[in-house]
Amino acid sequence: MKRSDLTQHARHYINGRWETGVTAGLSGNPSDTSEVVAEYARADRSQTELAIRAAADAFPQWSQTTPQRRADVLDQIGSEILARKDELGLLLAREEGKTLPEAIGEAARAGHIFKFFAGEALRAGGETLPSVRPGVQVDITREPVGVVGLIAPWNFPLAIPAWKIAPALAYGNSVVFKPAELVPACGWALADIISRAALPAGTFNLVMGSGREVGQTIVDSPLVDALSFTGSVATGERILHSAAARRAKVQLEMGGKNPLVVLEDADLDRAVDCAVQGAYFSTGQRCTASSRLIVQASVHDAFVVRVRHRLAALRVGHALEHGVDIGPVVDRGQLEQNLAWLKIARDEGAEHVFGGETVQRATAGYFMSPALFIAKPSHRVAREEIFGPIACVLRADDYEHALALANDTPFGLCAGICTTSLKHATHFRRHAKVGMTMVNLPTAGVDFHVPFGGRKGSSYGPREQGRYAAEFYTSVKTGYMMA
Ligand code: NAD
């Protein structure tokens, strides 16, 4: 792998200082495997403990700052991110492989999230209620939780850290942030901007390295009061058990197998748009991806033909190349996993409709064409999260059957329906067992100022984003007083 002028040197940020790691690692570019994107510091258990200790020491001071101070800090961070969104987007596209427009959009979203929570810092209020006892006053206030450990995945390397860090700081908590190993440069770039916002030393800390060492140290530390994790179900479950054992507050956002229902009365062009966008953009590497396309029998064949036609027209290639619709898969491991899924699909009898080939381009990258199968509800390819550009179509007899199929999953993040029937849309919104519903919209692509999260195996604990984030990042206190 080659280093260049663009190679970042990403160090930890601990107690207000940039620190080298105990060891070093490299992150690469999935569109061009010859390029080194970052040389980054990796911590061990004791270096991670230094960051946690710094956050614990900083908490009393930061938790006492005025809302105005916190709002100013967050506003400054948000402004810098927005002003530099093109440059940050470029870094993101190089390190994670999203297309450049998608990556710039994600950077802008991260900036807006900080701006939103700048406002929330000023709006955090309480309640006063009359007591049932004469002469007694009751008030309900929210206090910061303490030190929060934030553990993020690779697929939204700016937006997901932003939607954890911004509310954590807005409500007066101190932070230890661990980005995923595939995207340290994005985590570092965010920390670099945060470091200029005049936070007291130790209020925000970045530590990079492995999940098993750095992540697990954060999860197990008695000094960490709350843990917010986004990632796979397997890791989430491990974190839940460790956190529960020591009674830490915990919030988990995990996988999805999201259905998009297409009824016979749908605008079929719109339904095809929703399916292609939701299932394949960002290379299908979204927890909100529409990986199950549940289509009413009467329009099933026409829908499959149109989706196939659209997939054939999509351009797969280097994330920075103009006109590319689908960038590379994030790394070799994920590509191999996707290819293994294609074999599983064929072996269990799913009908292959399109794609799934590895694709050669001018640079060596992890490129594959989007794949579509017609599957049965019992097939693994229709039940388990793949996290790649692979979707399956399931045939439904009628609306009731489609709803039953949509809910027949251990996951419950989001669900969409394409229909012109007010009756069916209304019923679906009420009866889909998920945290988010979409009508005539792709399942992926959500606003930054409203709650995000799911049910069943997808999520655990309070919602992220919007003002609902206060549930996790604050602790409620009820005060009684006799005048
Ligand atoms: P992952 O679980 O492998 O890793 C996520 C993070 O956890 C990384 O930072 C990793 O280093 C860390 N980690 C790993 N082991 C750990 C341990 N023992 N203790 C503490 N931390 C540990 O997930 P990933 O591959 O980075 O991301 C893909 C997954 O994320 C998919 O399943 C996807 O659905 C999910 N995801 C969910 C949402 C959502 O909001 N629901 C959003 C994006 C991604």
Short mmCIF file of C-alpha atoms and ligand atoms in Angstrom, two decimals:
data_model
loop_
_atom_site.label_atom_id
_atom_site.label_comp_id
_atom_site.label_asym_id
_atom_site.label_seq_id
_atom_site.Cartn_x
_atom_site.Cartn_y
_atom_site.Cartn_z
CA MET A 1 0.00 0.00 0.00
CA LYS A 2 1.26 3.50 -0.90
CA ARG A 3 1.37 6.56 1.32
CA SER A 4 0.87 9.99 -0.24
CA ASP A 5 0.45 13.65 0.75
CA LEU A 6 -3.17 12.80 1.47
CA THR A 7 -2.31 10.12 4.06
CA GLN A 8 -3.56 11.24 7.47
CA HIS A 9 -1.65 10.67 10.67
CA ALA A 10 -4.38 10.03 13.17
CA ARG A 11 -3.47 10.16 16.85
CA HIS A 12 -5.60 9.63 19.93
CA TYR A 13 -7.00 12.69 21.66
CA ILE A 14 -6.72 12.11 25.41
CA ASN A 15 -7.10 14.71 28.15
CA GLY A 16 -6.79 17.60 25.69
CA ARG A 17 -3.60 16.29 24.05
CA TRP A 18 -2.77 14.38 20.87
CA GLU A 19 -1.12 11.08 21.78
CA THR A 20 0.65 8.41 19.76
CA GLY A 21 -0.57 4.87 20.19
CA VAL A 22 0.94 1.85 21.85
CA THR A 23 0.95 0.35 18.35
CA ALA A 24 -0.02 1.70 14.92
CA GLY A 25 -2.44 0.57 12.20
CA LEU A 26 -3.29 1.46 8.61
CA SER A 27 -6.63 2.20 6.99
CA GLY A 28 -7.02 1.76 3.25
CA ASN A 29 -9.20 2.87 0.37
CA PRO A 30 -11.71 0.22 -0.74
CA SER A 31 -11.87 1.84 -4.22
CA ASP A 32 -8.09 1.56 -4.62
CA THR A 33 -6.43 -0.96 -2.36
CA SER A 34 -2.96 0.43 -3.15
CA GLU A 35 -3.70 3.65 -1.22
CA VAL A 36 -3.08 4.22 2.50
CA VAL A 37 -5.73 6.64 3.79
CA ALA A 38 -4.46 6.83 7.36
CA GLU A 39 -1.75 5.67 9.65
CA TYR A 40 -3.44 5.62 13.01
CA ALA A 41 -2.69 5.14 16.68
CA ARG A 42 -3.96 2.00 18.39
CA ALA A 43 -4.49 1.90 22.12
CA ASP A 44 -4.22 -0.98 24.54
CA ARG A 45 -6.17 -1.44 27.75
CA SER A 46 -4.05 0.93 29.86
CA GLN A 47 -4.05 3.75 27.30
CA THR A 48 -7.84 3.41 27.01
CA GLU A 49 -8.06 3.61 30.80
CA LEU A 50 -6.17 6.94 30.68
CA ALA A 51 -8.86 8.35 28.38
CA ILE A 52 -11.62 7.07 30.64
CA ARG A 53 -9.93 8.55 33.71
CA ALA A 54 -9.55 11.91 31.90
CA ALA A 55 -13.27 11.91 31.07
CA ALA A 56 -14.17 11.07 34.66
CA ASP A 57 -11.97 13.90 35.98
CA ALA A 58 -13.43 16.39 33.47
CA PHE A 59 -17.06 15.53 34.16
CA PRO A 60 -17.64 17.69 37.28
CA GLN A 61 -16.49 20.84 35.49
CA TRP A 62 -18.25 20.23 32.16
CA SER A 63 -21.50 19.17 33.81
CA GLN A 64 -21.58 22.55 35.59
CA THR A 65 -21.05 24.70 32.49
CA THR A 66 -23.88 26.96 31.38
CA PRO A 67 -26.16 25.86 28.55
CA GLN A 68 -24.92 28.89 26.62
CA ARG A 69 -21.33 27.63 26.78
CA ARG A 70 -22.36 24.17 25.61
CA ALA A 71 -24.49 25.63 22.83
CA ASP A 72 -21.58 27.79 21.65
CA VAL A 73 -19.18 24.84 21.58
CA LEU A 74 -21.59 22.66 19.59
CA ASP A 75 -22.44 25.49 17.23
CA GLN A 76 -18.76 26.10 16.52
CA ILE A 77 -18.19 22.39 15.79
CA GLY A 78 -21.26 22.25 13.53
CA SER A 79 -20.17 25.38 11.65
CA GLU A 80 -16.70 24.02 10.95
CA ILE A 81 -18.07 20.68 9.76
CA LEU A 82 -20.50 22.42 7.41
CA ALA A 83 -17.83 24.79 6.09
CA ARG A 84 -15.54 21.82 5.36
CA LYS A 85 -18.17 19.30 4.23
CA ASP A 86 -16.61 18.77 0.78
CA GLU A 87 -13.17 18.00 2.22
CA LEU A 88 -14.63 15.75 4.94
CA GLY A 89 -16.82 14.05 2.35
CA LEU A 90 -13.74 13.37 0.24
CA LEU A 91 -11.98 11.75 3.20
CA LEU A 92 -15.08 9.68 4.00
CA ALA A 93 -15.47 8.51 0.39
CA ARG A 94 -11.80 7.51 0.31
CA GLU A 95 -11.88 5.63 3.59
CA GLU A 96 -15.34 4.02 3.61
CA GLY A 97 -16.15 3.89 -0.11
CA LYS A 98 -19.46 5.78 -0.27
CA THR A 99 -19.83 7.77 -3.49
CA LEU A 100 -18.63 11.36 -3.14
CA PRO A 101 -22.14 12.94 -3.23
CA GLU A 102 -23.34 10.48 -0.56
CA ALA A 103 -20.24 11.18 1.53
CA ILE A 104 -20.59 14.98 1.31
CA GLY A 105 -24.26 14.57 2.25
CA GLU A 106 -23.23 12.58 5.31
CA ALA A 107 -20.67 15.22 6.34
CA ALA A 108 -23.34 17.93 6.04
CA ARG A 109 -25.69 15.82 8.13
CA ALA A 110 -23.04 15.57 10.87
CA GLY A 111 -22.76 19.37 10.87
CA HIS A 112 -26.53 19.83 11.10
CA ILE A 113 -26.68 17.39 14.01
CA PHE A 114 -24.20 19.51 16.03
CA LYS A 115 -26.21 22.65 15.17
CA PHE A 116 -29.44 20.95 16.25
CA PHE A 117 -27.99 19.92 19.61
CA ALA A 118 -26.55 23.41 20.11
CA GLY A 119 -30.20 24.51 20.23
CA GLU A 120 -31.21 21.58 22.42
CA ALA A 121 -28.57 22.52 25.02
CA LEU A 122 -30.54 25.74 25.55
CA ARG A 123 -33.94 24.06 25.52
CA ALA A 124 -33.22 21.33 28.09
CA GLY A 125 -35.85 22.09 30.71
CA GLY A 126 -37.78 20.35 33.46
CA GLU A 127 -41.32 20.16 34.77
CA THR A 128 -43.12 21.44 37.82
CA LEU A 129 -46.19 19.55 39.04
CA PRO A 130 -48.57 20.20 41.92
CA SER A 131 -47.99 17.75 44.77
CA VAL A 132 -50.80 15.61 46.15
CA ARG A 133 -49.76 16.90 49.59
CA PRO A 134 -50.55 20.44 50.76
CA GLY A 135 -47.62 22.86 50.82
CA VAL A 136 -45.28 20.53 48.96
CA GLN A 137 -43.66 21.47 45.65
CA VAL A 138 -42.51 18.89 43.12
CA ASP A 139 -40.13 19.46 40.26
CA ILE A 140 -38.57 17.12 37.74
CA THR A 141 -35.16 17.95 36.35
CA ARG A 142 -32.68 16.23 34.06
CA GLU A 143 -29.02 15.85 34.93
CA PRO A 144 -26.14 14.56 32.82
CA VAL A 145 -25.44 10.85 33.26
CA GLY A 146 -21.64 11.15 33.65
CA VAL A 147 -18.96 9.57 31.48
CA VAL A 148 -20.44 8.10 28.31
CA GLY A 149 -18.65 5.51 26.17
CA LEU A 150 -19.52 5.84 22.48
CA ILE A 151 -18.74 2.89 20.20
CA ALA A 152 -19.43 3.35 16.49
CA PRO A 153 -19.52 1.20 13.33
CA TRP A 154 -17.80 1.93 10.00
CA ASN A 155 -20.75 2.51 7.70
CA PHE A 156 -21.62 6.12 8.71
CA PRO A 157 -18.24 7.21 10.08
CA LEU A 158 -19.16 10.89 10.51
CA ALA A 159 -22.94 10.93 11.06
CA ILE A 160 -23.20 8.17 13.69
CA PRO A 161 -20.38 9.56 15.88
CA ALA A 162 -21.98 13.01 15.49
CA TRP A 163 -25.39 11.81 16.65
CA LYS A 164 -23.80 10.30 19.74
CA ILE A 165 -21.17 12.96 20.59
CA ALA A 166 -23.40 16.02 20.06
CA PRO A 167 -26.19 15.08 22.51
CA ALA A 168 -23.66 13.68 24.99
CA LEU A 169 -21.89 17.07 25.19
CA ALA A 170 -25.08 19.13 24.89
CA TYR A 171 -26.52 17.60 28.06
CA GLY A 172 -23.26 17.98 30.03
CA ASN A 173 -21.65 14.53 29.81
CA SER A 174 -17.99 13.78 29.16
CA VAL A 175 -17.10 11.43 26.33
CA VAL A 176 -14.81 8.54 25.39
CA PHE A 177 -15.30 7.83 21.69
CA LYS A 178 -14.07 4.74 19.83
CA PRO A 179 -14.52 4.68 16.04
CA ALA A 180 -14.51 1.44 14.04
CA GLU A 181 -11.12 0.16 12.95
CA LEU A 182 -11.87 0.55 9.23
CA VAL A 183 -12.50 4.32 9.51
CA PRO A 184 -10.06 5.89 12.00
CA ALA A 185 -9.33 8.92 9.79
CA CYS A 186 -12.98 9.98 9.86
CA GLY A 187 -13.05 9.64 13.66
CA TRP A 188 -9.82 11.60 13.91
CA ALA A 189 -11.10 14.38 11.57
CA LEU A 190 -14.13 14.84 13.81
CA ALA A 191 -11.93 14.87 16.93
CA ASP A 192 -9.64 17.43 15.27
CA ILE A 193 -12.59 19.79 14.79
CA ILE A 194 -13.88 19.14 18.32
CA SER A 195 -10.38 19.84 19.72
CA ARG A 196 -10.62 23.43 18.46
CA ALA A 197 -13.87 24.14 20.31
CA ALA A 198 -12.26 25.05 23.65
CA LEU A 199 -13.73 22.19 25.68
CA PRO A 200 -12.07 21.67 29.08
CA ALA A 201 -9.31 19.03 28.79
CA GLY A 202 -10.70 15.50 29.12
CA THR A 203 -14.30 16.41 28.25
CA PHE A 204 -13.98 14.70 24.87
CA ASN A 205 -11.52 11.85 24.21
CA LEU A 206 -10.82 9.78 21.10
CA VAL A 207 -9.22 6.33 21.43
CA MET A 208 -8.71 4.04 18.47
CA GLY A 209 -7.99 0.34 18.24
CA SER A 210 -9.68 -3.02 18.39
CA GLY A 211 -13.15 -3.70 19.68
CA ARG A 212 -11.95 -6.54 21.86
CA GLU A 213 -9.33 -4.43 23.61
CA VAL A 214 -10.30 -0.73 23.44
CA GLY A 215 -14.07 -1.30 23.10
CA GLN A 216 -14.25 -3.95 25.81
CA THR A 217 -12.19 -1.79 28.20
CA ILE A 218 -14.74 1.03 27.78
CA VAL A 219 -17.62 -1.40 28.23
CA ASP A 220 -16.17 -2.93 31.39
CA SER A 221 -14.91 0.23 33.09
CA PRO A 222 -16.71 1.11 36.33
CA LEU A 223 -15.95 4.78 35.53
CA VAL A 224 -18.15 4.69 32.40
CA ASP A 225 -21.73 5.43 33.41
CA ALA A 226 -23.47 4.91 30.08
CA LEU A 227 -22.72 3.12 26.79
CA SER A 228 -24.10 3.97 23.38
CA PHE A 229 -23.27 1.36 20.76
CA THR A 230 -24.10 1.00 17.08
CA GLY A 231 -22.95 -2.10 15.26
CA SER A 232 -23.70 -5.77 14.77
CA VAL A 233 -26.12 -7.85 16.79
CA ALA A 234 -23.36 -10.17 18.02
CA THR A 235 -21.29 -7.32 19.48
CA GLY A 236 -24.38 -5.55 20.81
CA GLU A 237 -25.45 -8.64 22.74
CA ARG A 238 -22.00 -9.03 24.27
CA ILE A 239 -22.03 -5.38 25.34
CA LEU A 240 -25.53 -5.70 26.78
CA HIS A 241 -24.50 -8.57 29.05
CA SER A 242 -21.35 -6.81 30.27
CA ALA A 243 -23.20 -3.54 30.84
CA ALA A 244 -26.13 -5.18 32.61
CA ALA A 245 -23.76 -7.03 34.95
CA ARG A 246 -22.47 -3.72 36.27
CA ARG A 247 -25.77 -1.85 35.83
CA ALA A 248 -24.47 0.71 33.31
CA LYS A 249 -27.04 2.55 31.24
CA VAL A 250 -26.97 1.13 27.72
CA GLN A 251 -28.34 1.98 24.28
CA LEU A 252 -27.84 -0.40 21.33
CA GLU A 253 -28.58 0.13 17.63
CA MET A 254 -27.94 -3.05 15.68
CA GLY A 255 -28.93 -4.83 12.51
CA GLY A 256 -31.95 -4.84 10.24
CA LYS A 257 -33.71 -6.91 7.58
CA ASN A 258 -36.07 -4.22 6.49
CA PRO A 259 -39.11 -4.93 4.33
CA LEU A 260 -40.43 -2.75 1.53
CA VAL A 261 -43.98 -3.82 0.65
CA VAL A 262 -45.21 -3.08 -2.88
CA LEU A 263 -48.96 -3.39 -3.39
CA GLU A 264 -50.72 -3.74 -6.73
CA ASP A 265 -52.14 -0.21 -6.49
CA ALA A 266 -48.67 1.35 -6.07
CA ASP A 267 -47.14 3.78 -8.55
CA LEU A 268 -44.75 1.15 -9.89
CA ASP A 269 -42.09 3.62 -11.05
CA ARG A 270 -41.96 5.11 -7.58
CA ALA A 271 -41.87 1.65 -6.00
CA VAL A 272 -38.93 0.65 -8.19
CA ASP A 273 -37.12 3.89 -7.26
CA CYS A 274 -37.71 3.23 -3.56
CA ALA A 275 -36.49 -0.37 -3.89
CA VAL A 276 -33.33 0.43 -5.86
CA GLN A 277 -32.42 3.41 -3.73
CA GLY A 278 -33.22 1.69 -0.44
CA ALA A 279 -31.62 -1.66 -1.21
CA TYR A 280 -28.49 -0.75 -3.13
CA PHE A 281 -27.33 2.82 -2.58
CA SER A 282 -24.40 3.18 -0.19
CA THR A 283 -23.58 -0.32 -1.51
CA GLY A 284 -26.42 -1.70 0.62
CA GLN A 285 -24.29 -1.12 3.71
CA ARG A 286 -27.01 0.56 5.73
CA CYS A 287 -28.87 -0.83 8.71
CA THR A 288 -31.99 0.72 7.11
CA ALA A 289 -31.47 -0.97 3.71
CA SER A 290 -34.59 -2.53 2.12
CA SER A 291 -33.24 -6.03 1.83
CA ARG A 292 -36.67 -7.73 1.57
CA LEU A 293 -38.87 -6.51 -1.29
CA ILE A 294 -42.34 -7.96 -0.60
CA VAL A 295 -44.43 -7.65 -3.74
CA GLN A 296 -48.09 -8.45 -4.36
CA ALA A 297 -48.42 -11.34 -6.83
CA SER A 298 -50.32 -9.37 -9.50
CA VAL A 299 -47.41 -6.90 -9.97
CA HIS A 300 -44.58 -9.22 -8.92
CA ASP A 301 -43.22 -10.08 -12.38
CA ALA A 302 -43.52 -6.52 -13.74
CA PHE A 303 -41.73 -5.20 -10.65
CA VAL A 304 -38.89 -7.72 -10.96
CA VAL A 305 -38.40 -6.86 -14.66
CA ARG A 306 -38.23 -3.14 -13.90
CA VAL A 307 -35.84 -3.49 -10.96
CA ARG A 308 -33.60 -5.74 -13.07
CA HIS A 309 -33.61 -3.12 -15.82
CA ARG A 310 -32.64 -0.38 -13.35
CA LEU A 311 -29.87 -2.47 -11.80
CA ALA A 312 -28.37 -3.11 -15.22
CA ALA A 313 -28.12 0.68 -15.72
CA LEU A 314 -26.39 1.42 -12.40
CA ARG A 315 -22.69 2.23 -12.54
CA VAL A 316 -20.45 0.47 -10.02
CA GLY A 317 -17.01 1.96 -9.53
CA HIS A 318 -14.51 4.17 -7.74
CA ALA A 319 -16.26 6.25 -5.08
CA LEU A 320 -14.69 9.47 -6.38
CA GLU A 321 -15.56 8.94 -10.03
CA HIS A 322 -18.26 11.21 -11.40
CA GLY A 323 -21.46 9.38 -12.29
CA VAL A 324 -20.82 6.28 -10.18
CA ASP A 325 -23.99 5.12 -8.39
CA ILE A 326 -22.54 2.35 -6.22
CA GLY A 327 -19.09 2.49 -4.66
CA PRO A 328 -17.06 -0.51 -3.49
CA VAL A 329 -17.81 -2.88 -0.64
CA VAL A 330 -15.97 -1.66 2.46
CA ASP A 331 -13.22 -4.32 2.64
CA ARG A 332 -12.12 -7.74 1.50
CA GLY A 333 -13.78 -9.51 4.45
CA GLN A 334 -17.17 -7.97 3.72
CA LEU A 335 -16.81 -8.72 -0.03
CA GLU A 336 -16.00 -12.35 0.71
CA GLN A 337 -18.98 -12.51 3.06
CA ASN A 338 -21.25 -11.09 0.33
CA LEU A 339 -19.99 -13.65 -2.19
CA ALA A 340 -20.59 -16.41 0.35
CA TRP A 341 -24.18 -15.16 0.71
CA LEU A 342 -24.69 -15.47 -3.05
CA LYS A 343 -23.66 -19.12 -2.83
CA ILE A 344 -25.97 -19.68 0.13
CA ALA A 345 -28.85 -18.10 -1.84
CA ARG A 346 -28.23 -20.35 -4.86
CA ASP A 347 -27.72 -23.48 -2.73
CA GLU A 348 -30.98 -22.99 -0.88
CA GLY A 349 -32.89 -22.58 -4.13
CA ALA A 350 -33.43 -18.83 -4.43
CA GLU A 351 -33.87 -17.76 -8.06
CA HIS A 352 -31.04 -15.55 -9.26
CA VAL A 353 -32.36 -12.53 -11.19
CA PHE A 354 -29.36 -10.24 -11.54
CA GLY A 355 -25.80 -9.39 -10.56
CA GLY A 356 -23.50 -10.45 -7.78
CA GLU A 357 -20.35 -10.58 -9.91
CA THR A 358 -17.09 -9.04 -8.82
CA VAL A 359 -16.28 -6.16 -11.17
CA GLN A 360 -12.85 -5.06 -12.46
CA ARG A 361 -12.15 -1.33 -12.74
CA ALA A 362 -9.04 0.78 -13.46
CA THR A 363 -8.07 0.60 -9.78
CA ALA A 364 -8.04 -2.54 -7.66
CA GLY A 365 -11.08 -2.18 -5.43
CA TYR A 366 -13.75 -4.33 -3.77
CA PHE A 367 -16.35 -3.83 -6.50
CA MET A 368 -19.39 -6.03 -7.01
CA SER A 369 -22.55 -5.59 -9.06
CA PRO A 370 -25.87 -5.29 -7.19
CA ALA A 371 -27.58 -8.66 -6.81
CA LEU A 372 -31.27 -9.57 -6.86
CA PHE A 373 -32.91 -12.90 -6.00
CA ILE A 374 -36.46 -14.18 -5.84
CA ALA A 375 -36.59 -16.02 -2.53
CA LYS A 376 -38.91 -17.88 -0.17
CA PRO A 377 -39.58 -16.46 3.30
CA SER A 378 -37.77 -19.43 4.87
CA HIS A 379 -34.52 -18.81 2.97
CA ARG A 380 -31.62 -17.53 5.05
CA VAL A 381 -31.00 -14.86 2.45
CA ALA A 382 -34.48 -13.51 3.31
CA ARG A 383 -34.01 -13.75 7.07
CA GLU A 384 -30.48 -12.73 8.01
CA GLU A 385 -28.75 -9.39 7.63
CA ILE A 386 -26.24 -9.41 4.75
CA PHE A 387 -25.09 -5.76 4.83
CA GLY A 388 -24.21 -5.56 1.16
CA PRO A 389 -25.77 -4.84 -2.26
CA ILE A 390 -27.94 -7.98 -2.20
CA ALA A 391 -31.73 -7.97 -1.94
CA CYS A 392 -34.47 -10.52 -2.41
CA VAL A 393 -38.05 -10.36 -3.65
CA LEU A 394 -40.77 -12.25 -1.77
CA ARG A 395 -44.18 -12.86 -3.35
CA ALA A 396 -47.30 -11.90 -1.32
CA ASP A 397 -50.89 -12.93 -2.09
CA ASP A 398 -52.50 -9.74 -0.76
CA TYR A 399 -51.98 -6.90 1.73
CA GLU A 400 -52.56 -9.08 4.82
CA HIS A 401 -50.04 -11.65 3.62
CA ALA A 402 -47.53 -8.86 2.83
CA LEU A 403 -47.88 -7.41 6.33
CA ALA A 404 -47.42 -10.85 7.90
CA LEU A 405 -44.26 -11.39 5.84
CA ALA A 406 -43.00 -7.91 6.74
CA ASN A 407 -43.32 -8.71 10.44
CA ASP A 408 -41.93 -12.24 10.14
CA THR A 409 -38.38 -11.33 11.16
CA PRO A 410 -36.32 -11.12 14.34
CA PHE A 411 -35.48 -7.51 13.40
CA GLY A 412 -37.63 -4.38 13.71
CA LEU A 413 -35.76 -1.28 12.56
CA CYS A 414 -37.87 0.15 9.72
CA ALA A 415 -40.49 -0.91 7.19
CA GLY A 416 -41.82 0.73 4.05
CA ILE A 417 -44.89 0.37 1.89
CA CYS A 418 -45.61 1.63 -1.63
CA THR A 419 -49.33 2.01 -2.16
CA THR A 420 -51.95 4.57 -3.17
CA SER A 421 -54.43 3.12 -0.66
CA LEU A 422 -54.92 5.34 2.36
CA LYS A 423 -56.51 2.38 4.15
CA HIS A 424 -53.52 0.09 3.67
CA ALA A 425 -50.94 2.80 4.32
CA THR A 426 -52.65 3.74 7.58
CA HIS A 427 -53.01 0.13 8.69
CA PHE A 428 -49.37 -0.61 7.83
CA ARG A 429 -48.08 2.41 9.77
CA ARG A 430 -49.94 1.15 12.81
CA HIS A 431 -49.20 -2.58 12.53
CA ALA A 432 -45.62 -2.85 11.22
CA LYS A 433 -43.58 -3.98 14.25
CA VAL A 434 -40.72 -1.54 13.76
CA GLY A 435 -39.40 1.75 15.07
CA MET A 436 -39.80 3.69 11.79
CA THR A 437 -42.29 3.41 8.91
CA MET A 438 -42.06 4.92 5.43
CA VAL A 439 -44.93 5.29 2.96
CA ASN A 440 -43.94 5.72 -0.71
CA LEU A 441 -40.37 6.44 0.43
CA PRO A 442 -37.21 4.33 0.62
CA THR A 443 -36.62 2.69 4.00
CA ALA A 444 -33.14 4.24 4.07
CA GLY A 445 -32.66 8.00 4.32
CA VAL A 446 -33.97 9.62 7.49
CA ASP A 447 -34.08 13.11 8.96
CA PHE A 448 -31.55 14.15 11.59
CA HIS A 449 -33.90 15.94 13.99
CA VAL A 450 -36.36 13.14 14.83
CA PRO A 451 -35.96 9.88 16.77
CA PHE A 452 -34.13 6.99 15.14
CA GLY A 453 -34.29 3.39 16.31
CA GLY A 454 -36.17 0.13 16.20
CA ARG A 455 -37.68 -2.77 18.08
CA LYS A 456 -37.06 -6.47 18.60
CA GLY A 457 -33.50 -7.56 17.67
CA SER A 458 -32.62 -4.21 16.06
CA SER A 459 -32.44 -1.92 19.06
CA TYR A 460 -32.31 -1.79 22.80
CA GLY A 461 -32.83 1.16 25.13
CA PRO A 462 -33.94 4.72 24.43
CA ARG A 463 -34.03 6.21 20.93
CA GLU A 464 -31.18 8.18 19.38
CA GLN A 465 -31.49 11.63 17.73
CA GLY A 466 -33.92 14.49 18.02
CA ARG A 467 -35.02 15.62 21.44
CA TYR A 468 -35.68 11.97 22.37
CA ALA A 469 -31.87 11.64 22.73
CA ALA A 470 -32.29 13.29 26.15
CA GLU A 471 -33.75 10.02 27.49
CA PHE A 472 -30.38 8.33 27.20
CA TYR A 473 -27.99 11.22 27.83
CA THR A 474 -29.72 12.50 30.97
CA SER A 475 -30.89 11.07 34.24
CA VAL A 476 -34.24 12.19 35.67
CA LYS A 477 -34.41 13.58 39.20
CA THR A 478 -37.64 14.28 41.07
CA GLY A 479 -37.36 16.94 43.78
CA TYR A 480 -39.82 17.50 46.66
CA MET A 481 -39.75 20.68 48.74
CA MET A 482 -41.80 22.15 51.57
CA ALA A 483 -41.56 25.91 51.60
P1 NAD B 1 -19.32 -4.37 14.75
O1 NAD B 1 -20.28 -4.84 15.78
O2 NAD B 1 -18.34 -5.33 14.22
O3 NAD B 1 -18.45 -3.17 15.33
C1 NAD B 1 -19.05 -1.98 15.84
C2 NAD B 1 -18.10 -1.34 16.83
O4 NAD B 1 -18.00 -2.17 17.99
C3 NAD B 1 -16.69 -1.16 16.30
O5 NAD B 1 -16.18 0.09 16.75
C4 NAD B 1 -15.95 -2.32 16.94
O6 NAD B 1 -14.56 -2.09 17.06
C5 NAD B 1 -16.63 -2.37 18.30
N1 NAD B 1 -16.48 -3.65 19.01
C6 NAD B 1 -16.27 -4.87 18.50
N2 NAD B 1 -16.19 -5.78 19.50
C7 NAD B 1 -16.37 -5.12 20.66
C8 NAD B 1 -16.40 -5.50 22.03
N3 NAD B 1 -16.21 -6.77 22.42
N4 NAD B 1 -16.63 -4.53 22.95
C9 NAD B 1 -16.83 -3.26 22.59
N5 NAD B 1 -16.78 -2.83 21.31
C10 NAD B 1 -16.56 -3.75 20.36
O7 NAD B 1 -20.18 -3.70 13.59
P2 NAD B 1 -19.67 -3.08 12.20
O8 NAD B 1 -19.28 -4.21 11.30
O9 NAD B 1 -18.71 -1.98 12.45
O10 NAD B 1 -21.01 -2.40 11.62
C11 NAD B 1 -21.96 -3.11 10.87
C12 NAD B 1 -23.18 -3.40 11.71
O11 NAD B 1 -23.67 -2.18 12.27
C13 NAD B 1 -24.35 -3.97 10.92
O12 NAD B 1 -24.91 -5.06 11.61
C14 NAD B 1 -25.35 -2.82 10.87
O13 NAD B 1 -26.69 -3.20 10.73
C15 NAD B 1 -25.09 -2.13 12.15
N6 NAD B 1 -25.55 -0.74 12.10
C16 NAD B 1 -26.69 -0.43 12.80
C17 NAD B 1 -27.19 0.87 12.77
C18 NAD B 1 -28.44 1.23 13.55
O14 NAD B 1 -28.58 2.39 13.89
N7 NAD B 1 -29.32 0.28 13.84
C19 NAD B 1 -26.52 1.84 12.04
C20 NAD B 1 -25.38 1.49 11.34
C21 NAD B 1 -24.89 0.19 11.39
#
